[in-house]
RNA sequence: GGCGGCGUAGCCAAGUGGUAAGGCCGGAGUCUGCAAAACUCCUAUGCGUCGGUUCAAUUCCGACCGCCGCCUCCA
């Protein structure tokens, strides 16, 4: 099956063929670290994470680079407000970025380059552009000469004249053309600066991504992801800078993530209607937040509201219940599933295969995570049905198929990050917990024998307070520590 | 003005030229001391409106209505 990606550049679904077979070079636009990131930002980061995971699932070797913009007007302003150094401010939010994104299960990129650590690469790229007449210096500032690049506007599908007509561009009289943008900004008093051939100053916003993508990946990369708002001007400018500098295509597949909305409006820093991931993870389980963020296809707007998060929490609980129920079969050996006699087992095996095929077919269509969730939950229902018809003395055949169901389910859920396998609790502490629980359950069982329901219910209720859930069934009482109990 | 997106059950959301995945909530049952979980059944003759093409459209075409976004920093 072939993966297809919607390429913003062509506005079409295209079959994904990486430049180098089996290898994918991927760049994800990361945060500007002047504040915590909100769940709208998280949506984009999460999409990158899932694209990467799915490509790995398809056996590609992925190199993912995600930048950290650690010098910028907003950082300077915010640092001034707080009376601290830009570096301190940036470092604080870099740390927060890693902490919060890791809570959401977003894996670190292979490289997280910072703008301030690539000043020399940036300067040399700017110099190349100047040498090629694609940039010019005025009073220590360097501007990109948009007119020099005939294809300017090809990503955002804008005509040069339209860009002028809109004319919300701040007019700087010194620029040759209002559309020209900063490559290097001369520093004003009190601003941080780096030495350059033109002035003591700092890089413009767009140039860092070109420089760092080329340094850590290549002059042509396969996939570049970012929020929809970055199409213009950020990514348009990246193309202009990079392609003039190298004479090569910069990015082969551009992916842009639609906005997360709140109350029907875009969640944005400038709208003051955002919810920090930092706060959301206090309230909802990471898997629930992920489930919510991927419950719509990434190119469709998604509206945030507490109800949706609650729905996702419930959905994730259903999934966890199913996987937990499969847990006991996890380590059953054997793939030898030829010649099954048990018709039910055969049917479940077919369900497993169907689920995997459907999952892949759906994800192959431009990472349709919402559809993928559908296939997973359909399968959950089938597994539950099978389990309901299977008692504790399941046959070897059934145990083996259940084991396979477990592994398949965990694998696809891991691609989406909506299920995290718990570390095997094997320390002394866990063993003690186990024994204590056995003791408690034994006492409770005695109470139940006597029909002393008050005592039995008291034990159950108080354990629940400790996030331990008891379930009485014919086969006895089971317990488990609730995951994602925040929701 | 230019470019783009969205409108599918109470809510969220897939999807297809041939008759609507999945989740949540709700209702009725099974199981259970009760609960929880799970299971069973029920919940859109209809996919914004109006036209057109077609044997057949929610799916294609056109018009319209409503909502949103980008064109300026924002994922």
mmCIF file of C-alpha atoms in Angstrom, chain A residues 6-341:
data_model
loop_
_atom_site.group_PDB
_atom_site.id
_atom_site.type_symbol
_atom_site.label_atom_id
_atom_site.label_comp_id
_atom_site.label_asym_id
_atom_site.label_seq_id
_atom_site.Cartn_x
_atom_site.Cartn_y
_atom_site.Cartn_z
ATOM 1 C CA UNK A 6 -1.529 16.175 0.731
ATOM 2 C CA UNK A 7 1.117 18.567 -0.476
ATOM 3 C CA UNK A 8 0.303 22.211 0.184
ATOM 4 C CA UNK A 9 2.591 23.149 -2.661
ATOM 5 C CA UNK A 10 0.521 21.379 -5.300
ATOM 6 C CA UNK A 11 -2.702 21.291 -3.328
ATOM 7 C CA UNK A 12 -3.012 17.660 -4.210
ATOM 8 C CA UNK A 13 -2.780 14.263 -2.682
ATOM 9 C CA UNK A 14 0.516 12.813 -3.843
ATOM 10 C CA UNK A 15 2.082 9.442 -3.423
ATOM 11 C CA UNK A 16 4.949 9.712 -0.979
ATOM 12 C CA UNK A 17 8.278 8.699 -2.452
ATOM 13 C CA UNK A 18 11.277 9.863 -0.426
ATOM 14 C CA UNK A 19 14.329 11.184 -2.178
ATOM 15 C CA UNK A 20 16.473 8.385 -0.793
ATOM 16 C CA UNK A 21 14.832 5.007 -0.636
ATOM 17 C CA UNK A 22 13.852 3.968 2.832
ATOM 18 C CA UNK A 23 14.994 7.235 4.384
ATOM 19 C CA UNK A 24 12.980 10.307 5.231
ATOM 20 C CA UNK A 25 14.364 13.735 6.011
ATOM 21 C CA UNK A 26 11.810 15.680 7.968
ATOM 22 C CA UNK A 27 11.696 19.157 9.445
ATOM 23 C CA UNK A 28 9.098 20.363 11.883
ATOM 24 C CA UNK A 29 8.631 24.012 12.767
ATOM 25 C CA UNK A 30 9.024 24.161 16.511
ATOM 26 C CA UNK A 31 8.121 26.688 19.157
ATOM 27 C CA UNK A 32 9.305 30.206 19.743
ATOM 28 C CA UNK A 33 10.230 29.888 23.354
ATOM 29 C CA UNK A 34 8.804 33.004 24.962
ATOM 30 C CA UNK A 35 5.958 31.271 26.753
ATOM 31 C CA UNK A 36 4.402 27.888 27.372
ATOM 32 C CA UNK A 37 2.829 26.312 24.310
ATOM 33 C CA UNK A 38 -0.910 25.849 24.050
ATOM 34 C CA UNK A 39 -2.880 22.888 22.816
ATOM 35 C CA UNK A 40 -3.262 24.478 19.400
ATOM 36 C CA UNK A 41 0.505 24.411 19.058
ATOM 37 C CA UNK A 42 0.415 20.923 20.467
ATOM 38 C CA UNK A 43 -1.793 19.792 17.625
ATOM 39 C CA UNK A 44 0.918 20.620 15.125
ATOM 40 C CA UNK A 45 3.709 19.085 17.168
ATOM 41 C CA UNK A 46 1.598 16.007 17.661
ATOM 42 C CA UNK A 47 0.934 15.643 13.948
ATOM 43 C CA UNK A 48 4.678 15.728 13.291
ATOM 44 C CA UNK A 49 5.133 13.114 15.970
ATOM 45 C CA UNK A 50 2.518 10.836 14.446
ATOM 46 C CA UNK A 51 3.802 11.319 10.918
ATOM 47 C CA UNK A 52 7.196 10.276 12.160
ATOM 48 C CA UNK A 53 5.858 7.301 14.081
ATOM 49 C CA UNK A 54 3.772 6.139 11.167
ATOM 50 C CA UNK A 55 6.686 6.421 8.755
ATOM 51 C CA UNK A 56 8.705 4.323 11.166
ATOM 52 C CA UNK A 57 5.836 1.872 11.357
ATOM 53 C CA UNK A 58 6.168 1.659 7.579
ATOM 54 C CA UNK A 59 9.838 0.857 8.059
ATOM 55 C CA UNK A 60 11.307 4.133 6.966
ATOM 56 C CA UNK A 61 14.315 5.510 8.760
ATOM 57 C CA UNK A 62 13.270 8.992 9.738
ATOM 58 C CA UNK A 63 15.518 11.839 10.691
ATOM 59 C CA UNK A 64 13.441 14.522 12.348
ATOM 60 C CA UNK A 65 14.732 17.996 13.035
ATOM 61 C CA UNK A 66 12.701 20.477 15.022
ATOM 62 C CA UNK A 67 13.960 23.964 15.636
ATOM 63 C CA UNK A 68 13.737 26.027 18.783
ATOM 64 C CA UNK A 69 13.433 29.706 17.980
ATOM 65 C CA UNK A 70 15.241 31.227 20.899
ATOM 66 C CA UNK A 71 15.815 34.769 19.660
ATOM 67 C CA UNK A 72 13.004 36.930 18.432
ATOM 68 C CA UNK A 73 11.186 40.198 19.179
ATOM 69 C CA UNK A 74 8.685 38.509 21.438
ATOM 70 C CA UNK A 75 11.431 36.929 23.486
ATOM 71 C CA UNK A 76 13.194 40.252 23.835
ATOM 72 C CA UNK A 77 10.015 42.012 24.873
ATOM 73 C CA UNK A 78 9.011 39.363 27.329
ATOM 74 C CA UNK A 79 12.472 39.252 28.869
ATOM 75 C CA UNK A 80 12.435 43.022 29.265
ATOM 76 C CA UNK A 81 9.051 42.888 30.936
ATOM 77 C CA UNK A 82 10.338 40.374 33.410
ATOM 78 C CA UNK A 83 13.647 42.116 33.795
ATOM 79 C CA UNK A 84 15.624 39.025 32.936
ATOM 80 C CA UNK A 85 18.054 37.996 30.263
ATOM 81 C CA UNK A 86 16.753 36.683 26.933
ATOM 82 C CA UNK A 87 18.764 33.513 27.360
ATOM 83 C CA UNK A 88 17.269 32.836 30.746
ATOM 84 C CA UNK A 89 13.768 33.353 29.448
ATOM 85 C CA UNK A 90 14.364 31.171 26.423
ATOM 86 C CA UNK A 91 15.938 28.419 28.482
ATOM 87 C CA UNK A 92 13.030 28.414 30.887
ATOM 88 C CA UNK A 93 10.577 27.805 28.066
ATOM 89 C CA UNK A 94 12.808 25.355 26.263
ATOM 90 C CA UNK A 95 12.761 23.289 29.426
ATOM 91 C CA UNK A 96 9.011 23.742 29.700
ATOM 92 C CA UNK A 97 8.594 22.715 26.072
ATOM 93 C CA UNK A 98 10.388 19.446 26.602
ATOM 94 C CA UNK A 99 8.616 18.778 29.857
ATOM 95 C CA UNK A 100 5.138 19.393 28.491
ATOM 96 C CA UNK A 101 5.634 17.743 25.129
ATOM 97 C CA UNK A 102 7.098 14.688 26.767
ATOM 98 C CA UNK A 103 4.065 14.535 29.049
ATOM 99 C CA UNK A 104 1.975 14.423 25.916
ATOM 100 C CA UNK A 105 4.075 11.537 24.678
ATOM 101 C CA UNK A 106 5.643 13.591 21.907
ATOM 102 C CA UNK A 107 9.053 12.112 21.312
ATOM 103 C CA UNK A 108 12.041 14.390 21.031
ATOM 104 C CA UNK A 109 13.302 15.051 17.547
ATOM 105 C CA UNK A 110 16.683 13.687 16.539
ATOM 106 C CA UNK A 111 18.038 17.219 16.598
ATOM 107 C CA UNK A 112 16.586 20.341 18.209
ATOM 108 C CA UNK A 113 18.752 23.098 16.778
ATOM 109 C CA UNK A 114 18.549 26.563 18.259
ATOM 110 C CA UNK A 115 18.775 29.723 16.234
ATOM 111 C CA UNK A 116 21.344 31.276 18.543
ATOM 112 C CA UNK A 117 23.649 28.334 18.071
ATOM 113 C CA UNK A 118 23.619 28.665 14.295
ATOM 114 C CA UNK A 119 24.513 32.284 13.818
ATOM 115 C CA UNK A 120 27.511 31.499 11.651
ATOM 116 C CA UNK A 121 25.477 29.226 9.353
ATOM 117 C CA UNK A 122 22.839 31.922 9.123
ATOM 118 C CA UNK A 123 25.384 34.614 8.314
ATOM 119 C CA UNK A 124 26.943 32.526 5.639
ATOM 120 C CA UNK A 125 23.561 31.795 4.072
ATOM 121 C CA UNK A 126 22.721 35.492 4.059
ATOM 122 C CA UNK A 127 26.077 36.226 2.471
ATOM 123 C CA UNK A 128 25.318 33.733 -0.267
ATOM 124 C CA UNK A 129 22.034 35.489 -0.942
ATOM 125 C CA UNK A 130 23.751 38.858 -1.081
ATOM 126 C CA UNK A 131 26.337 37.456 -3.466
ATOM 127 C CA UNK A 132 23.554 36.228 -5.683
ATOM 128 C CA UNK A 133 21.895 39.630 -5.685
ATOM 129 C CA UNK A 134 18.929 38.134 -3.837
ATOM 130 C CA UNK A 135 19.512 40.283 -0.793
ATOM 131 C CA UNK A 136 20.717 43.776 -0.005
ATOM 132 C CA UNK A 137 21.963 45.661 2.984
ATOM 133 C CA UNK A 138 20.746 49.009 4.188
ATOM 134 C CA UNK A 139 22.179 50.621 7.319
ATOM 135 C CA UNK A 140 23.108 47.310 8.854
ATOM 136 C CA UNK A 141 19.813 45.607 8.056
ATOM 137 C CA UNK A 142 19.701 42.965 5.366
ATOM 138 C CA UNK A 143 16.580 42.341 3.318
ATOM 139 C CA UNK A 144 15.595 39.599 0.960
ATOM 140 C CA UNK A 145 14.804 40.918 -2.501
ATOM 141 C CA UNK A 146 11.506 39.201 -3.212
ATOM 142 C CA UNK A 147 11.473 40.407 -6.773
ATOM 143 C CA UNK A 148 14.583 38.358 -7.424
ATOM 144 C CA UNK A 149 12.717 35.091 -7.049
ATOM 145 C CA UNK A 150 10.271 34.516 -9.877
ATOM 146 C CA UNK A 151 8.504 31.710 -8.052
ATOM 147 C CA UNK A 152 7.754 33.758 -4.962
ATOM 148 C CA UNK A 153 4.215 32.958 -3.891
ATOM 149 C CA UNK A 154 4.158 29.410 -5.189
ATOM 150 C CA UNK A 155 3.435 27.831 -1.832
ATOM 151 C CA UNK A 156 0.768 30.248 -0.653
ATOM 152 C CA UNK A 157 -0.582 30.522 -4.185
ATOM 153 C CA UNK A 158 -0.457 34.257 -4.167
ATOM 154 C CA UNK A 159 0.333 36.504 -7.051
ATOM 155 C CA UNK A 160 2.915 39.186 -6.440
ATOM 156 C CA UNK A 161 0.449 41.958 -7.218
ATOM 157 C CA UNK A 162 -2.040 40.553 -4.721
ATOM 158 C CA UNK A 163 0.558 40.733 -2.030
ATOM 159 C CA UNK A 164 0.970 44.392 -2.729
ATOM 160 C CA UNK A 165 -2.741 45.009 -3.036
ATOM 161 C CA UNK A 166 -3.409 43.649 0.412
ATOM 162 C CA UNK A 167 -0.898 46.160 1.700
ATOM 163 C CA UNK A 168 -1.269 45.416 5.337
ATOM 164 C CA UNK A 169 2.467 45.171 5.148
ATOM 165 C CA UNK A 170 4.170 47.711 7.310
ATOM 166 C CA UNK A 171 5.841 50.113 4.977
ATOM 167 C CA UNK A 172 9.502 50.606 5.542
ATOM 168 C CA UNK A 173 10.597 53.379 3.209
ATOM 169 C CA UNK A 174 14.113 52.045 2.996
ATOM 170 C CA UNK A 175 13.048 48.738 1.453
ATOM 171 C CA UNK A 176 13.125 48.432 -2.289
ATOM 172 C CA UNK A 177 9.812 46.656 -2.224
ATOM 173 C CA UNK A 178 7.289 46.426 0.614
ATOM 174 C CA UNK A 179 7.293 42.642 0.299
ATOM 175 C CA UNK A 180 10.994 42.349 1.058
ATOM 176 C CA UNK A 181 11.621 40.792 4.438
ATOM 177 C CA UNK A 182 14.346 40.833 7.081
ATOM 178 C CA UNK A 183 17.238 38.452 6.929
ATOM 179 C CA UNK A 184 19.336 40.334 9.452
ATOM 180 C CA UNK A 185 18.170 42.956 11.906
ATOM 181 C CA UNK A 186 20.525 45.492 13.343
ATOM 182 C CA UNK A 187 20.123 45.596 17.096
ATOM 183 C CA UNK A 188 18.782 48.579 18.930
ATOM 184 C CA UNK A 189 20.142 49.701 22.252
ATOM 185 C CA UNK A 190 19.772 47.076 24.921
ATOM 186 C CA UNK A 191 18.984 44.254 22.524
ATOM 187 C CA UNK A 192 21.105 41.145 22.270
ATOM 188 C CA UNK A 193 23.374 41.006 19.253
ATOM 189 C CA UNK A 194 25.856 38.940 17.338
ATOM 190 C CA UNK A 195 28.630 40.180 15.117
ATOM 191 C CA UNK A 196 28.108 40.054 11.390
ATOM 192 C CA UNK A 197 29.584 41.673 8.283
ATOM 193 C CA UNK A 198 26.680 44.117 8.261
ATOM 194 C CA UNK A 199 26.047 45.093 11.856
ATOM 195 C CA UNK A 200 25.796 43.882 15.372
ATOM 196 C CA UNK A 201 22.380 42.338 15.201
ATOM 197 C CA UNK A 202 20.270 39.215 15.047
ATOM 198 C CA UNK A 203 18.780 36.977 12.394
ATOM 199 C CA UNK A 204 15.317 37.534 10.961
ATOM 200 C CA UNK A 205 12.716 34.944 11.717
ATOM 201 C CA UNK A 206 12.675 32.922 8.510
ATOM 202 C CA UNK A 207 16.349 32.460 7.788
ATOM 203 C CA UNK A 208 17.070 30.209 10.782
ATOM 204 C CA UNK A 209 14.848 27.441 9.463
ATOM 205 C CA UNK A 210 16.517 27.456 6.073
ATOM 206 C CA UNK A 211 19.970 27.418 7.609
ATOM 207 C CA UNK A 212 19.267 24.742 10.178
ATOM 208 C CA UNK A 213 17.292 22.471 7.891
ATOM 209 C CA UNK A 214 20.149 22.506 5.421
ATOM 210 C CA UNK A 215 22.758 21.975 8.073
ATOM 211 C CA UNK A 216 21.117 19.108 9.897
ATOM 212 C CA UNK A 217 19.289 17.470 6.994
ATOM 213 C CA UNK A 218 20.122 18.452 3.461
ATOM 214 C CA UNK A 219 19.573 21.089 0.812
ATOM 215 C CA UNK A 220 16.485 19.198 -0.256
ATOM 216 C CA UNK A 221 14.322 17.603 2.389
ATOM 217 C CA UNK A 222 11.344 15.317 2.091
ATOM 218 C CA UNK A 223 8.762 16.614 4.512
ATOM 219 C CA UNK A 224 8.306 19.928 6.236
ATOM 220 C CA UNK A 225 5.475 20.377 8.705
ATOM 221 C CA UNK A 226 3.985 23.352 10.459
ATOM 222 C CA UNK A 227 0.815 25.160 11.328
ATOM 223 C CA UNK A 228 -1.437 26.509 8.638
ATOM 224 C CA UNK A 229 -0.521 30.051 9.579
ATOM 225 C CA UNK A 230 3.073 29.454 8.624
ATOM 226 C CA UNK A 231 2.328 28.996 4.938
ATOM 227 C CA UNK A 232 2.599 32.707 4.483
ATOM 228 C CA UNK A 233 4.921 34.346 5.003
ATOM 229 C CA UNK A 234 7.182 31.997 6.945
ATOM 230 C CA UNK A 235 7.368 28.989 4.676
ATOM 231 C CA UNK A 236 7.044 31.036 1.524
ATOM 232 C CA UNK A 237 10.116 32.921 2.645
ATOM 233 C CA UNK A 238 11.979 29.773 3.578
ATOM 234 C CA UNK A 239 11.480 28.559 0.043
ATOM 235 C CA UNK A 240 12.634 31.838 -1.426
ATOM 236 C CA UNK A 241 15.791 31.905 0.660
ATOM 237 C CA UNK A 242 16.709 28.281 0.305
ATOM 238 C CA UNK A 243 15.991 27.743 -3.346
ATOM 239 C CA UNK A 244 17.821 30.821 -4.488
ATOM 240 C CA UNK A 245 20.787 29.902 -2.311
ATOM 241 C CA UNK A 246 21.071 26.294 -3.470
ATOM 242 C CA UNK A 247 19.337 26.271 -6.829
ATOM 243 C CA UNK A 248 17.502 23.163 -5.643
ATOM 244 C CA UNK A 249 14.008 22.401 -4.461
ATOM 245 C CA UNK A 250 13.934 22.964 -0.708
ATOM 246 C CA UNK A 251 11.047 20.743 0.354
ATOM 247 C CA UNK A 252 9.295 17.976 -1.525
ATOM 248 C CA UNK A 253 6.161 17.604 0.616
ATOM 249 C CA UNK A 254 4.778 20.504 2.590
ATOM 250 C CA UNK A 255 2.287 19.570 5.289
ATOM 251 C CA UNK A 256 0.184 22.140 7.108
ATOM 252 C CA UNK A 257 -1.984 21.504 10.110
ATOM 253 C CA UNK A 258 -5.351 23.240 10.401
ATOM 254 C CA UNK A 259 -6.114 25.360 13.419
ATOM 255 C CA UNK A 260 -7.417 24.257 16.701
ATOM 256 C CA UNK A 261 -10.401 26.453 17.413
ATOM 257 C CA UNK A 262 -12.100 27.429 20.609
ATOM 258 C CA UNK A 263 -15.664 28.695 20.572
ATOM 259 C CA UNK A 264 -15.479 28.584 16.815
ATOM 260 C CA UNK A 265 -12.450 30.865 16.615
ATOM 261 C CA UNK A 266 -8.834 30.183 16.139
ATOM 262 C CA UNK A 267 -6.910 29.475 19.307
ATOM 263 C CA UNK A 268 -4.016 31.864 19.160
ATOM 264 C CA UNK A 269 -1.531 33.640 21.316
ATOM 265 C CA UNK A 270 -2.775 36.965 20.064
ATOM 266 C CA UNK A 271 -6.398 36.025 20.704
ATOM 267 C CA UNK A 272 -5.854 35.352 24.393
ATOM 268 C CA UNK A 273 -8.119 32.350 24.148
ATOM 269 C CA UNK A 274 -5.555 29.633 24.532
ATOM 270 C CA UNK A 275 -5.180 26.790 26.949
ATOM 271 C CA UNK A 276 -1.663 25.810 27.865
ATOM 272 C CA UNK A 277 -0.684 22.184 27.631
ATOM 273 C CA UNK A 278 1.025 22.906 30.913
ATOM 274 C CA UNK A 279 -2.435 23.298 32.481
ATOM 275 C CA UNK A 280 -4.347 20.794 30.386
ATOM 276 C CA UNK A 281 -2.157 17.908 31.537
ATOM 277 C CA UNK A 282 -3.122 18.715 35.122
ATOM 278 C CA UNK A 283 -6.686 17.963 34.233
ATOM 279 C CA UNK A 284 -6.676 15.291 31.564
ATOM 280 C CA UNK A 285 -4.662 12.180 30.875
ATOM 281 C CA UNK A 286 -2.097 12.635 28.082
ATOM 282 C CA UNK A 287 -3.677 9.833 26.087
ATOM 283 C CA UNK A 288 -7.025 11.603 26.301
ATOM 284 C CA UNK A 289 -5.543 14.854 25.057
ATOM 285 C CA UNK A 290 -3.845 13.026 22.214
ATOM 286 C CA UNK A 291 -7.044 11.207 21.384
ATOM 287 C CA UNK A 292 -8.860 14.515 21.231
ATOM 288 C CA UNK A 293 -6.228 16.183 19.071
ATOM 289 C CA UNK A 294 -6.288 13.385 16.514
ATOM 290 C CA UNK A 295 -10.031 12.872 16.537
ATOM 291 C CA UNK A 296 -10.272 14.982 13.407
ATOM 292 C CA UNK A 297 -8.121 14.741 10.305
ATOM 293 C CA UNK A 298 -5.206 17.145 10.642
ATOM 294 C CA UNK A 299 -6.254 19.346 7.719
ATOM 295 C CA UNK A 300 -9.662 19.982 9.234
ATOM 296 C CA UNK A 301 -10.253 22.525 11.936
ATOM 297 C CA UNK A 302 -10.971 21.033 15.332
ATOM 298 C CA UNK A 303 -12.903 22.827 18.021
ATOM 299 C CA UNK A 304 -11.708 22.628 21.592
ATOM 300 C CA UNK A 305 -14.185 22.295 24.393
ATOM 301 C CA UNK A 306 -14.235 20.518 27.732
ATOM 302 C CA UNK A 307 -16.963 18.161 26.555
ATOM 303 C CA UNK A 308 -14.758 16.819 23.793
ATOM 304 C CA UNK A 309 -11.937 16.216 26.236
ATOM 305 C CA UNK A 310 -14.310 14.289 28.485
ATOM 306 C CA UNK A 311 -15.493 12.246 25.542
ATOM 307 C CA UNK A 312 -11.931 11.442 24.648
ATOM 308 C CA UNK A 313 -11.214 10.467 28.236
ATOM 309 C CA UNK A 314 -14.087 8.016 28.135
ATOM 310 C CA UNK A 315 -13.027 6.630 24.793
ATOM 311 C CA UNK A 316 -9.484 6.106 26.023
ATOM 312 C CA UNK A 317 -10.811 4.385 29.115
ATOM 313 C CA UNK A 318 -12.733 1.959 26.916
ATOM 314 C CA UNK A 319 -9.553 1.261 25.009
ATOM 315 C CA UNK A 320 -7.530 0.755 28.168
ATOM 316 C CA UNK A 321 -10.122 -1.612 29.596
ATOM 317 C CA UNK A 322 -9.868 -3.722 26.493
ATOM 318 C CA UNK A 323 -6.097 -3.818 26.437
ATOM 319 C CA UNK A 324 -5.970 -4.550 30.137
ATOM 320 C CA UNK A 325 -8.349 -7.437 29.578
ATOM 321 C CA UNK A 326 -5.990 -8.738 26.913
ATOM 322 C CA UNK A 327 -2.978 -8.244 29.164
ATOM 323 C CA UNK A 328 -2.982 -11.739 30.655
ATOM 324 C CA UNK A 329 -2.461 -13.200 27.181
ATOM 325 C CA UNK A 330 0.356 -10.867 26.355
ATOM 326 C CA UNK A 331 3.147 -13.346 26.757
ATOM 327 C CA UNK A 332 1.450 -16.400 25.350
ATOM 328 C CA UNK A 333 3.872 -17.848 22.862
ATOM 329 C CA UNK A 334 3.261 -18.919 19.358
ATOM 330 C CA UNK A 335 2.312 -17.465 16.045
ATOM 331 C CA UNK A 336 1.406 -20.907 14.818
ATOM 332 C CA UNK A 337 -2.119 -20.072 13.900
ATOM 333 C CA UNK A 338 -2.460 -22.339 10.945
ATOM 334 C CA UNK A 339 -5.297 -24.776 10.930
ATOM 335 C CA UNK A 340 -7.363 -23.363 13.733
ATOM 336 C CA UNK A 341 -10.341 -25.488 14.648
#
